[in-house]
mmCIF file of C-alpha atoms in Angstrom:
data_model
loop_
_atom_site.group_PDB
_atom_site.id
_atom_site.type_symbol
_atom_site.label_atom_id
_atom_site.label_comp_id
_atom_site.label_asym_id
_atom_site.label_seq_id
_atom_site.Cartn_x
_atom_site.Cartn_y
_atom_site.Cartn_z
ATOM 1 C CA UNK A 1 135.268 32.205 -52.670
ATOM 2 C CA UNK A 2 136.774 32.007 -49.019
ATOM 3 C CA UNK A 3 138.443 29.376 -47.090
ATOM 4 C CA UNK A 4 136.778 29.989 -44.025
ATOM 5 C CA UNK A 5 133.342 31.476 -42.951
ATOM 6 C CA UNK A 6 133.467 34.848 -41.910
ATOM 7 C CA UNK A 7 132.124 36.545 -38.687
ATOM 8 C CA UNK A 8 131.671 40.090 -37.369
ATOM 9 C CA UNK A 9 132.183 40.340 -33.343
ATOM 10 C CA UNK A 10 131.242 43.097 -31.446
ATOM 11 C CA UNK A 11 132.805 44.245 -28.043
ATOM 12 C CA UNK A 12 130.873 46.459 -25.738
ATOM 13 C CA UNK A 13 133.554 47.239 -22.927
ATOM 14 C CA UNK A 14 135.681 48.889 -25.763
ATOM 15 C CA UNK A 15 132.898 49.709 -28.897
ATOM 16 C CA UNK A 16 134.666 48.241 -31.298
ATOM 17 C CA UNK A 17 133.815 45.571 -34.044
ATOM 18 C CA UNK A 18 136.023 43.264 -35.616
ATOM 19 C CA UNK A 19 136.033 40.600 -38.646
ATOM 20 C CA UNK A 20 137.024 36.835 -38.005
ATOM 21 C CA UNK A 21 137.748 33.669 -39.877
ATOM 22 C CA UNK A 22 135.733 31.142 -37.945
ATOM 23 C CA UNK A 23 136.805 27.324 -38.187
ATOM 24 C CA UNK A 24 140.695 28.349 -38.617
ATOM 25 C CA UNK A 25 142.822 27.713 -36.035
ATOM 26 C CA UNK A 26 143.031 26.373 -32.480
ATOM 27 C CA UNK A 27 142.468 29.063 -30.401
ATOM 28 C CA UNK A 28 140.297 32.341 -30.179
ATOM 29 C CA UNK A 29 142.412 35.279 -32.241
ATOM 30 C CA UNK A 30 139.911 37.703 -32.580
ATOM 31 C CA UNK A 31 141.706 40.199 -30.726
ATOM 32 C CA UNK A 32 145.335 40.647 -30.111
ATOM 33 C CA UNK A 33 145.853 38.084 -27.734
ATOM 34 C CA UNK A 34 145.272 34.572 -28.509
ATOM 35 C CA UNK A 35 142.915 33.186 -25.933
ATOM 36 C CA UNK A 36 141.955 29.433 -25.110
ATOM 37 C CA UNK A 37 138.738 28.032 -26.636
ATOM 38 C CA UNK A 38 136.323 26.828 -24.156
ATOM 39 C CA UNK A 39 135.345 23.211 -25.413
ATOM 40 C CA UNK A 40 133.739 20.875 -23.933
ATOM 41 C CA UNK A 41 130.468 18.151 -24.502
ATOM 42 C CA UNK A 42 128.273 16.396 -21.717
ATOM 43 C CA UNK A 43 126.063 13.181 -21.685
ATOM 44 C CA UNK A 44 122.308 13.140 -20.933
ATOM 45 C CA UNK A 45 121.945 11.325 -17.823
ATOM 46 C CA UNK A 46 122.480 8.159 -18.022
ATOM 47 C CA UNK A 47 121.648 5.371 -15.858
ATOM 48 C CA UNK A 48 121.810 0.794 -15.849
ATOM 49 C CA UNK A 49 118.802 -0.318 -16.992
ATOM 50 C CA UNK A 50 115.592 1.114 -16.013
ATOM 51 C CA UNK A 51 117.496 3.227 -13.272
ATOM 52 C CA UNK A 52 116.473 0.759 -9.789
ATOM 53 C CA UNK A 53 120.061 0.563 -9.086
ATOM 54 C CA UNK A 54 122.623 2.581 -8.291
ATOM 55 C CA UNK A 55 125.759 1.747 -10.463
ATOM 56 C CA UNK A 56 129.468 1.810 -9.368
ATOM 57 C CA UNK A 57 131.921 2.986 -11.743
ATOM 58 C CA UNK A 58 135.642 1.840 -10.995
ATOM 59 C CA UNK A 59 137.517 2.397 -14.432
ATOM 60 C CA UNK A 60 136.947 4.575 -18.015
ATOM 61 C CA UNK A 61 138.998 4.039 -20.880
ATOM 62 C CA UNK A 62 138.437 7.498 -22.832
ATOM 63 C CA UNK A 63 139.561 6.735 -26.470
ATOM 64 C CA UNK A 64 140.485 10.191 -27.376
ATOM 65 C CA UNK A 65 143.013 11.905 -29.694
ATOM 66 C CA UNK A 66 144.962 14.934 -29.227
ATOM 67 C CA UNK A 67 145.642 14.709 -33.017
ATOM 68 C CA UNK A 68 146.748 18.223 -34.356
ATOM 69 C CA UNK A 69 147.259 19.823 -30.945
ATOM 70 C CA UNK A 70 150.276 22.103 -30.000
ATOM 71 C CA UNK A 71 152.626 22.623 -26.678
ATOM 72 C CA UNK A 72 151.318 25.585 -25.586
ATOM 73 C CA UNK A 73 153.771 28.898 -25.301
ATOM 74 C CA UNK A 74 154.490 28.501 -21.701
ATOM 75 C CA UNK A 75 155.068 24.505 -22.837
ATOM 76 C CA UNK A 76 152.503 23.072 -21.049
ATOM 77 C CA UNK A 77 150.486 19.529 -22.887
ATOM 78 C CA UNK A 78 147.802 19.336 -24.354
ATOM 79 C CA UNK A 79 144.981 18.074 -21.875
ATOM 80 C CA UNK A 80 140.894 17.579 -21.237
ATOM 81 C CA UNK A 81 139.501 17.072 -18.193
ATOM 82 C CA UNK A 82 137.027 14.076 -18.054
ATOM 83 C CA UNK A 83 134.130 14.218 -15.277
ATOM 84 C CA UNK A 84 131.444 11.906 -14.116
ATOM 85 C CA UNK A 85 128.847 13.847 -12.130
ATOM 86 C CA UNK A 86 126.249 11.146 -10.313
ATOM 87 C CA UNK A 87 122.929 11.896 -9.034
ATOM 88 C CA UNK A 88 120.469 9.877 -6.673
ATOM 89 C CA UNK A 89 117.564 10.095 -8.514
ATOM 90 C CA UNK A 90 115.937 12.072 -11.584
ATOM 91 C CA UNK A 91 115.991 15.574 -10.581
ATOM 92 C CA UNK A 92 117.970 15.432 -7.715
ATOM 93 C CA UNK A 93 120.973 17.360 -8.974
ATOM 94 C CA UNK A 94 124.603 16.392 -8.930
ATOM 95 C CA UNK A 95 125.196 14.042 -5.274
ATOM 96 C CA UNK A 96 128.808 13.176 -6.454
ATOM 97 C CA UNK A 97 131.750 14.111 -9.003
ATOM 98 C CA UNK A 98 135.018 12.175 -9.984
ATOM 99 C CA UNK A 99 137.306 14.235 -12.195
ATOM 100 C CA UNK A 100 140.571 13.355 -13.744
ATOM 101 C CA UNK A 101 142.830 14.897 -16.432
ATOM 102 C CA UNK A 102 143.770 13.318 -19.311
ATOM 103 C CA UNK A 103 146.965 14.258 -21.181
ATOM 104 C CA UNK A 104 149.480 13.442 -23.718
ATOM 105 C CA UNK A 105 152.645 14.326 -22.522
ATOM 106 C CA UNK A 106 155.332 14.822 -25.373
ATOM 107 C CA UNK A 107 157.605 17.718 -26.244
ATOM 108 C CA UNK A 108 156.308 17.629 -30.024
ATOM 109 C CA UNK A 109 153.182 17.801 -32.133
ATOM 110 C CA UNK A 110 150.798 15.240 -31.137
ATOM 111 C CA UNK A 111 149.703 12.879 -33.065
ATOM 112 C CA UNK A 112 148.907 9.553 -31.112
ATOM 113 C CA UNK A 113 146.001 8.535 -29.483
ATOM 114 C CA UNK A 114 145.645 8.141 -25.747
ATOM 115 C CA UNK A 115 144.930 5.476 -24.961
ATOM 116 C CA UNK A 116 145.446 4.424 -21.094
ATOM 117 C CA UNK A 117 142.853 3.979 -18.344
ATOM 118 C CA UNK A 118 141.530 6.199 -15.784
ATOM 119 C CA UNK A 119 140.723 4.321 -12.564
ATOM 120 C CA UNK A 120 137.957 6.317 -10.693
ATOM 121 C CA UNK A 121 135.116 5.590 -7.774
ATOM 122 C CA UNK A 122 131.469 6.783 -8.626
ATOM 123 C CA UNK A 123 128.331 6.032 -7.559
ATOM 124 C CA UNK A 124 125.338 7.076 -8.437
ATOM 125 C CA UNK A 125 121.610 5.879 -9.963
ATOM 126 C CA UNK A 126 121.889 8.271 -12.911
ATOM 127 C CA UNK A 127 125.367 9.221 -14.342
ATOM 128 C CA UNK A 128 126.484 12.569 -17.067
ATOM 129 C CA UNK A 129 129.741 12.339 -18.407
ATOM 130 C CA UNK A 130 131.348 15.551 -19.292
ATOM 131 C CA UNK A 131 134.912 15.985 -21.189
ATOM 132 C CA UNK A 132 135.773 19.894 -21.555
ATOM 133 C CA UNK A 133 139.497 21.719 -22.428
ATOM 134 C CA UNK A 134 140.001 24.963 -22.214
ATOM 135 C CA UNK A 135 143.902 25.288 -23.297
ATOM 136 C CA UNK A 136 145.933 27.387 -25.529
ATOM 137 C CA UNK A 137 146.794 25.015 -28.854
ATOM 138 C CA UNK A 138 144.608 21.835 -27.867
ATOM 139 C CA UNK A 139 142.568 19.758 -30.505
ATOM 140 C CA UNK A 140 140.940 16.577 -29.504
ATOM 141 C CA UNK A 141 138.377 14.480 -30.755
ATOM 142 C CA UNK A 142 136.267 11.910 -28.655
ATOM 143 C CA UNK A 143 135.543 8.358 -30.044
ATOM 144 C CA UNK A 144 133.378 5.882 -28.027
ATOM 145 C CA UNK A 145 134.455 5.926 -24.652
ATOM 146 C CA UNK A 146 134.271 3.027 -22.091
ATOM 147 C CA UNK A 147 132.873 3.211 -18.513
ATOM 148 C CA UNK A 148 133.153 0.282 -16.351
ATOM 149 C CA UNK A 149 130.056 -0.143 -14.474
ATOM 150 C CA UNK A 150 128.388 -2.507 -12.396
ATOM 151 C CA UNK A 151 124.850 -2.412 -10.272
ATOM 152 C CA UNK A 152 125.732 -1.321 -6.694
ATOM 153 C CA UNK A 153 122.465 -1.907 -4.186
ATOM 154 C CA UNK A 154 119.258 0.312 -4.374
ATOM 155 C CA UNK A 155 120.123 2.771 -1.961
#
């Protein structure tokens, strides 16, 4: 029986295969050099109510833990960025962004939860929230985050 579930990965710029434990680990070692994971997860579009308004967003508390995350090698902390993307109507595509990072900074394992604010202005009719890594050593798991927001006019 094995711990982890295995993988074959092929590589066309150098035709050659290789086996992998997947689910072990922080990062991507499948090859020699340990590369960051991209991670990330996004929203639906969201919007207050039945979407007449536009809604202002002013603050997000993220409720996130960098629980079993690493310093990196070159020592950098273990951070996610966290992005609100607003649109003016259905369909309309992206009419604003607000991004900010969110980090732990400590010189050891981490093992707390963040837990401070990010102050932000956003408007928008329909919102998608987005929180994404991509960092050598970083875990992080997303609770139930918070985002301030208030109806702002109808145009």
């Amino acid at each position: 029986m094995r711990d982890y579930p295995l993988a074959a990965v092929y590589t066309s710029t150098t035709n050659t295969g290789n086996l992998v434990n997947h689910e072990q680990g922080l990062d991507n070692n499948e090859t020699a050099t340990t590369v960051a994971i991209d991670a990330y997860i996004s929203s639906s579009e969201f919007d207050i109510g039945d979407g007449h308004n536009f809604g202002f967003v002013w603050r997000v508390l993220p409720d996130l833990t960098f629980q079993d995350s690493v310093n990196s090698p070159t020592g950098a902390v273990p951070s996610v960025a966290m992005t609100l993307y607003g649109l003016a109507n259905s369909g309309s595509g992206v009419t604003s962004t607000a991004s900010q990072p969110v980090a732990k900074s400590s010189t050891y394992v981490i093992t707390e939860q963040f837990t401070g604010m990010i102050f932000t202005r956003m408007r928008g009719r329909q919102m998608i929230f987005k929180i994404s890594s991509n960092q050598i050593g970083t875990a992080w798991q997303l609770g139930a985050p918070r985002i301030d927001i208030r109806p702002d006019g109808r145009r």
